[in-house]
Coordinates of C-alpha atoms in Angstrom, one line a residue:
Chain B
M20 CA 0.0 0.0 0.0
A21 CA 1.3 3.5 -0.9
L22 CA 2.2 5.6 2.5
L23 CA 3.5 8.6 0.3
T24 CA 2.1 9.4 -2.7
V25 CA 3.4 12.4 -4.5
E26 CA 1.6 13.4 -8.0
D27 CA 2.6 15.9 -10.4
L28 CA 4.3 18.0 -7.9
Q29 CA 5.6 21.5 -9.2
V30 CA 7.8 24.1 -7.5
R31 CA 9.1 27.3 -8.8
Y32 CA 11.6 29.8 -7.6
G33 CA 10.2 33.3 -8.9
L34 CA 10.3 32.6 -12.9
I35 CA 12.4 29.5 -12.6
Q36 CA 10.4 26.2 -12.5
A37 CA 12.7 24.0 -10.2
I38 CA 10.5 20.9 -10.4
R39 CA 8.5 20.0 -13.2
G40 CA 6.0 17.7 -12.5
V41 CA 7.4 15.0 -10.4
S42 CA 5.4 12.2 -9.4
F43 CA 6.4 8.9 -7.2
E44 CA 5.1 6.9 -4.4
V45 CA 6.7 5.2 -1.4
N46 CA 4.9 1.9 -0.4
E47 CA 4.7 0.7 3.3
G48 CA 7.8 -1.0 4.5
E49 CA 9.9 0.2 1.6
V50 CA 13.4 2.2 1.1
V51 CA 12.9 4.3 -1.4
A52 CA 15.8 6.4 -3.3
L53 CA 15.5 9.8 -5.2
I54 CA 19.2 10.1 -6.8
G55 CA 20.3 12.7 -9.1
A56 CA 23.2 15.1 -9.5
N57 CA 23.5 18.2 -7.6
G58 CA 20.7 20.7 -8.6
A59 CA 18.7 18.5 -10.0
G60 CA 16.0 19.1 -7.2
K61 CA 16.1 16.7 -4.8
T62 CA 16.4 18.7 -1.8
T63 CA 13.5 21.0 -2.9
I64 CA 11.2 18.2 -3.6
M65 CA 11.9 17.2 0.4
H66 CA 11.3 20.8 1.3
S67 CA 8.1 21.1 -0.6
I68 CA 6.4 18.1 0.2
C69 CA 6.9 19.2 4.2
N70 CA 5.6 22.6 3.2
L71 CA 8.9 24.3 4.1
I72 CA 8.8 25.7 0.8
P73 CA 5.3 26.4 -1.4
K74 CA 4.2 24.1 -4.3
A75 CA 3.3 25.4 -7.4
G76 CA 1.1 22.8 -8.1
G77 CA 0.3 18.9 -7.4
K78 CA -1.1 16.5 -4.8
V79 CA 0.8 14.9 -1.8
T80 CA -1.2 12.3 0.2
F81 CA 0.2 10.5 3.4
E82 CA -1.5 7.5 4.6
G83 CA -4.9 8.5 2.1
K84 CA -5.0 11.9 3.7
D85 CA -4.4 14.9 1.4
I86 CA -1.5 16.9 3.2
T87 CA -1.1 19.1 0.1
N88 CA -1.1 22.0 2.4
T89 CA -0.6 20.7 5.7
P90 CA 1.7 23.1 7.7
A91 CA 5.0 21.5 8.4
H92 CA 4.7 21.5 12.1
N93 CA 1.6 19.1 11.8
L94 CA 3.2 16.5 9.7
I95 CA 5.3 15.1 12.6
S96 CA 2.2 14.1 14.7
M97 CA 0.9 12.4 11.8
G98 CA 3.8 10.0 11.4
M99 CA 6.3 11.8 8.9
A100 CA 9.8 13.1 10.3
Q101 CA 12.4 14.5 8.2
V102 CA 16.1 14.6 8.6
P103 CA 16.9 17.8 6.7
E104 CA 20.1 18.5 4.4
G105 CA 22.8 19.3 6.1
R106 CA 21.5 18.2 9.6
R107 CA 20.3 21.3 11.1
I108 CA 20.8 20.2 14.7
F109 CA 20.2 22.7 17.3
Q110 CA 23.8 24.0 17.8
E111 CA 23.3 25.6 21.2
L112 CA 21.4 22.9 23.1
T113 CA 22.6 19.9 24.5
V114 CA 22.5 16.2 22.7
A115 CA 19.8 15.5 25.2
E116 CA 17.8 18.6 24.6
N117 CA 18.0 17.9 20.8
L118 CA 16.5 14.6 21.2
R119 CA 13.8 15.8 23.2
L120 CA 12.7 18.3 21.0
G121 CA 12.3 15.4 18.5
A122 CA 9.7 14.3 20.6
Y123 CA 8.1 17.7 20.9
T124 CA 4.6 16.7 19.9
R125 CA 4.6 13.3 21.4
K126 CA 2.0 13.3 24.5
D127 CA 3.1 10.3 26.2
K128 CA 5.5 11.9 28.5
G129 CA 6.4 8.8 30.3
E130 CA 7.8 6.8 27.4
I131 CA 10.1 9.9 25.9
A132 CA 12.7 8.5 28.6
A133 CA 12.5 5.2 27.3
S134 CA 12.9 6.4 23.5
L135 CA 15.8 8.6 24.5
E136 CA 17.5 5.4 25.9
E137 CA 16.6 3.6 22.9
M138 CA 18.5 6.2 20.9
Y139 CA 21.7 6.0 23.5
E140 CA 21.6 2.2 22.7
R141 CA 21.8 2.9 19.0
F142 CA 24.8 5.2 19.8
P143 CA 26.2 4.8 22.4
I144 CA 28.5 7.9 21.7
L145 CA 25.4 10.2 21.9
K146 CA 24.9 9.2 25.6
E147 CA 28.6 10.1 26.7
R148 CA 27.8 13.3 25.1
S149 CA 24.3 13.7 26.1
K150 CA 25.2 17.0 28.2
Q151 CA 27.4 18.3 25.8
I152 CA 26.5 21.4 23.3
A153 CA 25.5 19.8 20.1
G154 CA 27.3 22.5 18.0
T155 CA 30.7 20.5 19.3
L156 CA 29.9 17.2 17.9
S157 CA 31.8 16.0 14.7
G158 CA 30.1 15.8 11.4
G159 CA 29.3 12.1 11.9
E160 CA 28.0 12.7 15.2
Q161 CA 25.7 15.3 14.2
Q162 CA 24.3 13.2 11.6
M163 CA 23.7 10.2 14.3
L164 CA 22.0 13.0 16.1
A165 CA 19.9 14.3 13.7
T166 CA 18.7 11.1 12.4
T167 CA 17.8 9.9 16.4
R168 CA 16.1 13.3 16.7
A169 CA 14.0 12.5 14.1
L170 CA 13.3 8.8 15.1
M171 CA 12.4 10.3 18.5
S172 CA 8.9 11.1 16.9
R173 CA 8.3 7.3 16.2
P174 CA 7.6 8.1 12.7
K175 CA 6.0 6.0 10.1
L176 CA 8.1 7.6 7.4
L177 CA 11.3 9.0 7.6
L178 CA 12.6 11.3 5.0
M179 CA 16.4 11.6 4.8
D180 CA 18.2 14.2 2.7
E181 CA 21.5 13.8 1.8
P182 CA 22.7 11.8 4.8
S183 CA 26.2 11.0 3.7
M184 CA 27.0 14.8 2.8
G185 CA 30.2 15.8 4.1
L186 CA 30.8 12.3 6.1
S187 CA 34.0 10.1 5.8
P188 CA 33.5 6.7 4.4
L189 CA 33.5 5.0 7.8
F190 CA 30.2 7.4 9.1
V191 CA 28.8 6.9 5.6
N192 CA 28.6 3.0 6.4
I193 CA 27.3 3.7 10.1
I194 CA 24.6 5.8 8.8
F195 CA 23.4 3.5 6.1
D196 CA 23.8 0.4 8.3
M197 CA 21.5 2.4 10.6
I198 CA 18.8 3.2 7.9
K199 CA 18.7 -0.2 6.8
K200 CA 18.1 -1.2 10.7
V201 CA 15.3 1.5 10.8
N202 CA 13.7 0.0 8.1
E203 CA 14.0 -3.6 9.1
E204 CA 12.3 -2.5 12.3
G205 CA 9.4 -1.4 10.2
T206 CA 10.1 2.4 9.4
T207 CA 9.5 3.2 5.9
V208 CA 12.1 5.5 4.6
L209 CA 12.4 7.9 1.7
L210 CA 15.9 8.6 1.0
V211 CA 17.6 11.4 -1.2
E212 CA 21.4 10.8 -2.3
Q213 CA 24.0 12.0 -4.3
N214 CA 26.1 9.1 -3.3
A215 CA 23.8 6.8 -5.5
K216 CA 25.6 3.6 -5.3
K217 CA 25.4 3.4 -1.8
A218 CA 21.4 4.7 -2.1
L219 CA 20.7 2.1 -4.5
S220 CA 22.5 -0.7 -2.5
I221 CA 20.3 -0.4 0.2
A222 CA 17.0 0.7 -1.7
D223 CA 14.0 -1.4 -2.6
R224 CA 13.1 0.8 -5.4
G225 CA 14.8 4.1 -6.8
Y226 CA 14.1 7.1 -9.0
V227 CA 16.2 9.1 -10.8
L228 CA 16.0 12.9 -11.3
E229 CA 17.2 15.3 -13.9
I230 CA 16.8 19.0 -13.8
G231 CA 13.2 18.9 -12.3
K232 CA 12.0 15.7 -13.8
M233 CA 11.9 12.2 -13.4
V234 CA 13.6 10.0 -15.9
K235 CA 13.9 6.6 -14.8
T236 CA 12.6 4.0 -12.1
G237 CA 13.5 0.6 -11.1
T238 CA 14.3 -1.6 -8.3
G239 CA 17.4 -0.6 -6.6
K240 CA 19.3 -3.6 -8.5
E241 CA 18.1 -2.5 -11.7
L242 CA 19.1 0.7 -11.5
L243 CA 22.4 0.1 -10.3
E244 CA 22.7 -2.5 -13.2
D245 CA 21.6 0.2 -15.8
D246 CA 24.3 1.4 -18.2
S247 CA 23.2 5.0 -18.6
I248 CA 22.9 5.5 -14.7
R249 CA 26.3 3.5 -14.2
K250 CA 27.7 6.1 -16.8
A251 CA 26.1 9.1 -15.4
Y252 CA 26.1 8.2 -11.4
L253 CA 28.0 5.6 -10.6
G254 CA 31.4 6.5 -12.1
G255 CA 31.4 4.2 -15.3
Chain O
M26 CA 27.7 53.7 46.7
S27 CA 24.4 55.1 46.1
T28 CA 25.3 56.0 42.4
L29 CA 26.2 52.3 41.9
I30 CA 22.9 51.3 43.3
D31 CA 21.1 54.0 41.2
G32 CA 23.1 52.7 38.5
L33 CA 22.2 49.1 38.9
S34 CA 18.6 49.8 39.1
L35 CA 18.5 52.1 36.0
G36 CA 20.5 49.5 34.3
S37 CA 17.9 46.6 35.4
I38 CA 15.1 48.9 33.7
Y39 CA 17.3 49.1 30.6
A40 CA 17.8 45.3 30.8
L41 CA 14.1 44.5 31.0
I42 CA 13.7 46.7 27.7
A43 CA 16.7 45.2 26.0
L44 CA 15.4 41.7 26.5
G45 CA 12.3 42.5 24.6
Y46 CA 14.2 44.0 21.8
T47 CA 16.8 40.8 21.8
M48 CA 14.2 38.1 22.1
V49 CA 12.0 39.4 19.2
Y50 CA 15.4 40.0 17.2
G51 CA 16.5 36.3 18.0
I52 CA 13.1 34.7 17.3
A53 CA 11.5 36.8 14.5
K54 CA 14.7 38.2 12.9
M55 CA 13.2 41.7 13.1
L56 CA 13.6 44.8 15.0
N57 CA 10.9 46.0 16.6
F58 CA 11.4 49.8 16.8
A59 CA 7.7 50.1 18.1
H60 CA 9.2 48.5 21.2
G61 CA 9.9 51.8 23.3
D62 CA 6.4 52.8 22.8
I63 CA 4.9 49.8 24.6
I64 CA 6.6 51.4 27.6
M65 CA 4.8 54.6 27.0
V66 CA 1.6 52.6 26.4
G67 CA 2.0 51.3 30.1
T68 CA 2.6 54.5 31.6
Y69 CA -0.5 55.7 30.2
A70 CA -2.4 52.2 31.4
V71 CA -1.0 53.1 34.8
L72 CA -2.1 56.9 34.6
T73 CA -5.7 55.7 33.7
T74 CA -6.3 52.9 36.2
M75 CA -4.9 55.3 39.0
A76 CA -7.5 57.8 38.1
L77 CA -10.2 55.4 37.9
C78 CA -9.6 53.5 41.1
G79 CA -6.4 54.5 42.8
F80 CA -5.0 51.3 43.7
P81 CA -1.4 50.8 42.3
V82 CA -1.2 46.8 42.2
V83 CA -4.5 47.1 39.9
A84 CA -2.8 49.8 38.0
I85 CA 0.7 47.4 37.8
V86 CA -1.6 44.6 36.6
A87 CA -3.6 46.7 33.9
A88 CA -0.2 47.7 32.3
V89 CA 1.1 44.3 32.2
I90 CA -2.3 43.3 30.7
V91 CA -3.1 46.0 28.3
C92 CA 1.0 45.7 27.1
T93 CA 0.9 42.1 26.7
I94 CA -2.3 42.0 24.6
L95 CA -1.0 45.2 22.6
G96 CA 2.3 43.6 21.8
V97 CA 0.6 40.4 20.6
V98 CA -2.1 42.1 18.5
V99 CA 0.9 44.5 16.7
E100 CA 2.3 41.3 15.9
K101 CA -0.3 39.4 14.6
V102 CA -1.8 42.7 12.8
A103 CA 1.2 44.4 11.4
Y104 CA 4.2 42.1 11.3
K105 CA 2.6 38.4 10.7
P106 CA 1.4 39.3 7.4
L107 CA 5.1 40.5 6.5
R108 CA 6.7 37.1 7.3
G109 CA 9.2 36.5 4.5
A110 CA 9.0 39.9 3.3
S111 CA 12.5 42.0 3.1
P112 CA 13.7 43.1 6.4
L113 CA 13.5 46.7 5.2
A114 CA 9.7 46.3 4.8
V115 CA 9.2 45.0 8.3
L116 CA 11.5 47.5 9.7
I117 CA 9.5 50.6 8.3
T118 CA 6.6 49.1 9.4
A119 CA 7.5 48.5 12.8
I120 CA 8.5 52.5 12.6
G121 CA 5.2 53.0 11.3
V122 CA 3.6 51.3 14.5
S123 CA 5.9 53.4 16.5
Y124 CA 4.5 56.8 15.1
L125 CA 1.0 55.4 15.0
L126 CA 1.1 54.4 19.0
Q127 CA 2.5 57.9 19.7
S128 CA -0.3 59.3 17.7
I129 CA -3.1 57.7 19.4
A130 CA -1.6 58.5 22.7
Q131 CA -1.4 62.3 21.5
L132 CA -5.1 62.1 20.6
I133 CA -6.6 60.7 23.7
Y134 CA -4.1 62.2 26.4
G135 CA -2.8 65.4 24.5
A136 CA 0.8 66.0 24.0
K137 CA 1.7 67.6 27.6
P138 CA 3.4 65.8 30.1
Q139 CA 1.2 64.6 33.0
P140 CA 2.2 63.7 36.4
V141 CA 1.8 60.0 37.1
N142 CA 1.6 59.3 41.1
L143 CA 2.1 55.5 41.4
I144 CA 3.6 54.5 44.8
N145 CA 6.0 56.7 46.9
F146 CA 8.2 54.5 48.9
G147 CA 10.4 57.2 50.5
H148 CA 13.8 56.6 51.4
V149 CA 16.0 54.7 54.0
T150 CA 19.4 55.8 55.4
F151 CA 22.4 53.8 55.9
G152 CA 25.1 55.8 57.7
S153 CA 25.9 58.4 55.2
T154 CA 24.3 56.9 52.0
T155 CA 20.5 57.7 51.3
L156 CA 18.7 55.4 49.2
N157 CA 15.4 55.5 47.3
I158 CA 13.2 52.5 48.4
S159 CA 12.1 52.6 44.8
T160 CA 15.6 52.2 43.7
L161 CA 15.8 49.1 45.8
V162 CA 12.5 47.8 44.8
T163 CA 13.3 48.1 41.1
L164 CA 16.7 46.4 41.4
C165 CA 15.2 43.4 43.4
V166 CA 12.0 43.0 41.3
A167 CA 13.8 43.1 38.0
A168 CA 16.4 40.7 39.0
V169 CA 13.7 38.1 40.2
I170 CA 11.8 38.7 36.9
M171 CA 15.1 38.1 35.0
A172 CA 16.2 35.1 37.0
G173 CA 12.7 33.5 36.3
L174 CA 12.9 34.5 32.5
T175 CA 16.0 32.7 32.4
I176 CA 14.9 29.7 34.1
F177 CA 11.7 29.4 31.7
I178 CA 13.9 29.8 28.9
K179 CA 16.3 27.1 29.9
K180 CA 14.2 24.7 31.8
T181 CA 11.0 24.4 29.9
K182 CA 10.0 22.5 26.9
T183 CA 8.3 25.9 25.6
G184 CA 11.6 27.8 26.6
R185 CA 13.9 25.4 24.3
A186 CA 11.3 25.4 21.6
M187 CA 12.1 29.0 21.5
I188 CA 15.7 28.7 21.4
A189 CA 15.2 25.8 18.8
V190 CA 13.1 28.7 16.6
S191 CA 15.6 31.3 17.0
E192 CA 18.3 29.0 15.8
D193 CA 16.6 27.5 12.7
R194 CA 13.1 28.2 12.1
G195 CA 12.8 25.8 9.2
A196 CA 14.2 22.7 11.4
A197 CA 12.1 23.8 14.4
E198 CA 9.0 23.4 12.0
L199 CA 10.2 19.9 11.2
M200 CA 10.3 19.1 14.9
G201 CA 6.6 19.9 15.0
I202 CA 7.2 23.2 16.8
P203 CA 4.5 25.8 15.6
V204 CA 6.8 28.6 14.8
N205 CA 4.2 31.6 14.3
N206 CA 2.8 31.0 18.0
V207 CA 6.2 30.6 19.5
I208 CA 6.8 34.3 17.5
T209 CA 3.5 35.5 18.9
L210 CA 4.4 34.2 22.8
T211 CA 7.7 36.0 22.3
F212 CA 5.9 39.2 21.7
G213 CA 3.7 38.9 24.5
I214 CA 6.8 38.2 26.9
G215 CA 8.5 41.1 25.7
S216 CA 5.8 43.2 25.9
A217 CA 4.9 42.1 29.4
L218 CA 8.6 43.1 30.3
A219 CA 8.1 46.4 28.6
A220 CA 5.0 46.7 30.9
A221 CA 7.4 46.0 34.1
A222 CA 10.0 48.7 32.8
S223 CA 6.9 51.3 32.4
V224 CA 6.2 50.6 36.3
F225 CA 9.8 50.9 37.3
Y226 CA 10.4 54.0 35.2
L227 CA 7.5 55.8 37.0
L228 CA 8.7 55.0 40.2
Q229 CA 12.1 57.0 39.0
I230 CA 10.4 59.5 37.1
P231 CA 6.5 60.0 37.9
A232 CA 5.6 61.8 34.7
T233 CA 4.6 60.5 30.9
S234 CA 4.0 62.0 27.7
P235 CA 3.6 60.2 24.2
T236 CA 7.2 60.2 23.7
V237 CA 8.2 58.9 27.0
G238 CA 9.0 55.6 25.6
S239 CA 11.6 57.0 22.6
L240 CA 14.9 57.6 24.9
P241 CA 14.6 54.5 27.2
G242 CA 13.8 52.4 24.1
I243 CA 16.8 53.8 21.9
K244 CA 19.0 53.1 25.0
A245 CA 17.6 49.7 25.8
F246 CA 18.3 48.8 22.1
T247 CA 22.0 50.0 22.1
A248 CA 22.0 48.1 25.4
A249 CA 20.8 45.0 23.6
V250 CA 23.4 45.6 20.5
I251 CA 26.2 46.2 23.1
G252 CA 25.5 43.1 24.9
G253 CA 25.3 41.1 21.5
I254 CA 21.6 41.3 20.0
G255 CA 19.9 37.9 20.2
S256 CA 21.4 37.0 23.3
I257 CA 19.4 37.2 26.6
P258 CA 22.6 37.3 29.0
G259 CA 24.0 39.9 26.6
A260 CA 20.7 41.8 26.9
M261 CA 20.9 41.9 30.8
I262 CA 24.7 42.7 30.9
G263 CA 24.4 45.3 28.3
G264 CA 21.7 47.0 29.9
I265 CA 23.2 47.0 33.4
L266 CA 26.5 48.3 32.0
L267 CA 24.7 51.1 30.4
G268 CA 22.8 52.0 33.5
V269 CA 25.9 52.1 35.6
I270 CA 27.6 54.2 33.1
E271 CA 24.8 56.6 32.7
K272 CA 24.5 56.9 36.7
V273 CA 28.3 57.3 37.0
C274 CA 28.7 60.1 34.7
M275 CA 25.8 61.9 35.7
S276 CA 27.5 62.0 39.1
I277 CA 30.7 63.4 37.9
P278 CA 30.1 67.2 37.2
A279 CA 32.7 67.2 34.3
L280 CA 31.2 64.5 32.6
N281 CA 27.4 65.1 33.5
P282 CA 26.7 67.2 30.2
Y283 CA 28.1 64.5 28.1
T284 CA 26.3 61.4 29.7
T285 CA 24.3 60.4 26.4
A286 CA 27.1 61.1 24.3
I287 CA 29.5 58.8 26.0
E288 CA 26.9 55.9 26.3
F289 CA 26.6 55.8 22.6
S290 CA 30.1 56.3 22.1
L291 CA 30.7 53.2 24.2
L292 CA 28.3 51.6 21.6
I293 CA 30.8 52.4 18.7
V294 CA 33.7 51.3 20.4
I295 CA 32.3 48.1 21.3
L296 CA 31.2 47.4 17.9
L297 CA 34.2 48.4 16.5
V298 CA 36.3 46.0 18.8
K299 CA 33.5 43.4 18.6
P300 CA 30.9 43.7 15.9
T301 CA 28.9 41.2 17.4
G302 CA 28.6 42.7 20.6
L303 CA 29.8 41.2 23.9
L304 CA 28.0 38.0 24.0
G305 CA 27.1 37.9 20.4
K306 CA 27.8 34.9 18.4
K307 CA 28.9 35.1 14.7
R308 CA 26.5 32.8 13.2
R309 CA 27.9 30.6 10.0
E310 CA 25.9 31.4 7.1
K311 CA 24.5 27.9 5.5
V312 CA 25.9 26.9 2.3

């Protein structure tokens, strides 16, 4: 069943049409990768799904509900959390405060502490640094924090925007292992990546975006083996 | 000694006003130049309530309620429609709101300064120094208010949401924080602090006029910039510093005529040495 459906999405920046009628869907339980070069419109799609930037047209549904015009701050309690590009953790707050803000809309106060422990179990380094100001973490640790912060809302769908950006290969592996694990535990994942090889290797399905349009789709494996994609995105 | 306490007391008034500037700047990313006029409205609220019923406590509560509501209404009517507009448009709107409030006050109360008798505390004498009790009350109550505000920001969920919005509005939205409500709340808190400042101001100078808020407003703004605009402890330190300097300069006959010039020169010097203010942080532009 489709958890997230995007139909004919259009986004404009002034006169420039950045997204020119993009449609795709994410089914329950899947990892779906959206790949494309720098400037293809991947982050624009992520931001417009969540209404951080306005749509010029199209329709977005989540669990059958129309969320085309739902304000960003209402989406998280519906079960949709986003790990934004560039991590965007709250630098002046501590690690623990960042995680607690991830659970801002949760009403089950007693269970938030349990979720916090769960995140510390995933990444023990975060527990060690729980009282540390988040701005002092390394890039990889900040990505761990941004991801667990999103998980604190117990999302059904996790949107991840360029999680590998600026990370060392070691951390890239750690983050992708985590995405796989989170998915196995039942969370659906929409993953936007420039690192196409990594993304497609864990994705059930993928979409290829070129200057604001979807040009190809298939299973992760099909796309990995596709000649034109190998040439364009996977380094031959 | 009494000069220092006078300075701390005046400084805490500046600090309360500066907090309003700095919190609104930090969270809504705008300079609310109508903030000084909220103080003016507070003094007239005291004037009117005292004329109607004569109970200082009622007058103080009335000032806080009137200012808080006014701050929230101004935000909703004048600033909210401009969310996402150019900073210059918002700035000009704020100046417009400032003139509007002054003109309305002038229409209702006339342009002449009017005496406002709130409470006369008298004074106490310790050895050779005589202190006004109102000065001590101002200092103590302002300290309690600022401590309360600091605890609220640091320890409550709403306070942390405010920090989150000031740091990254988009990311705060993604956490489910209703950013517009947080901004409205900030205006409400800032205006309530301005109301408190207006009460303390009347304890020191028991008179008001439609432009009474201008000079304390601009001085508190200076204090906020000296402390580092956007920084809450910065506003407190900047305010106290400016108040102490003002009273010290006034007590030295040779410097007295130049007091205001010295205060604003301090701003220039600090901005030359540390452009972000004493506690201001340099924000990295996102790539």
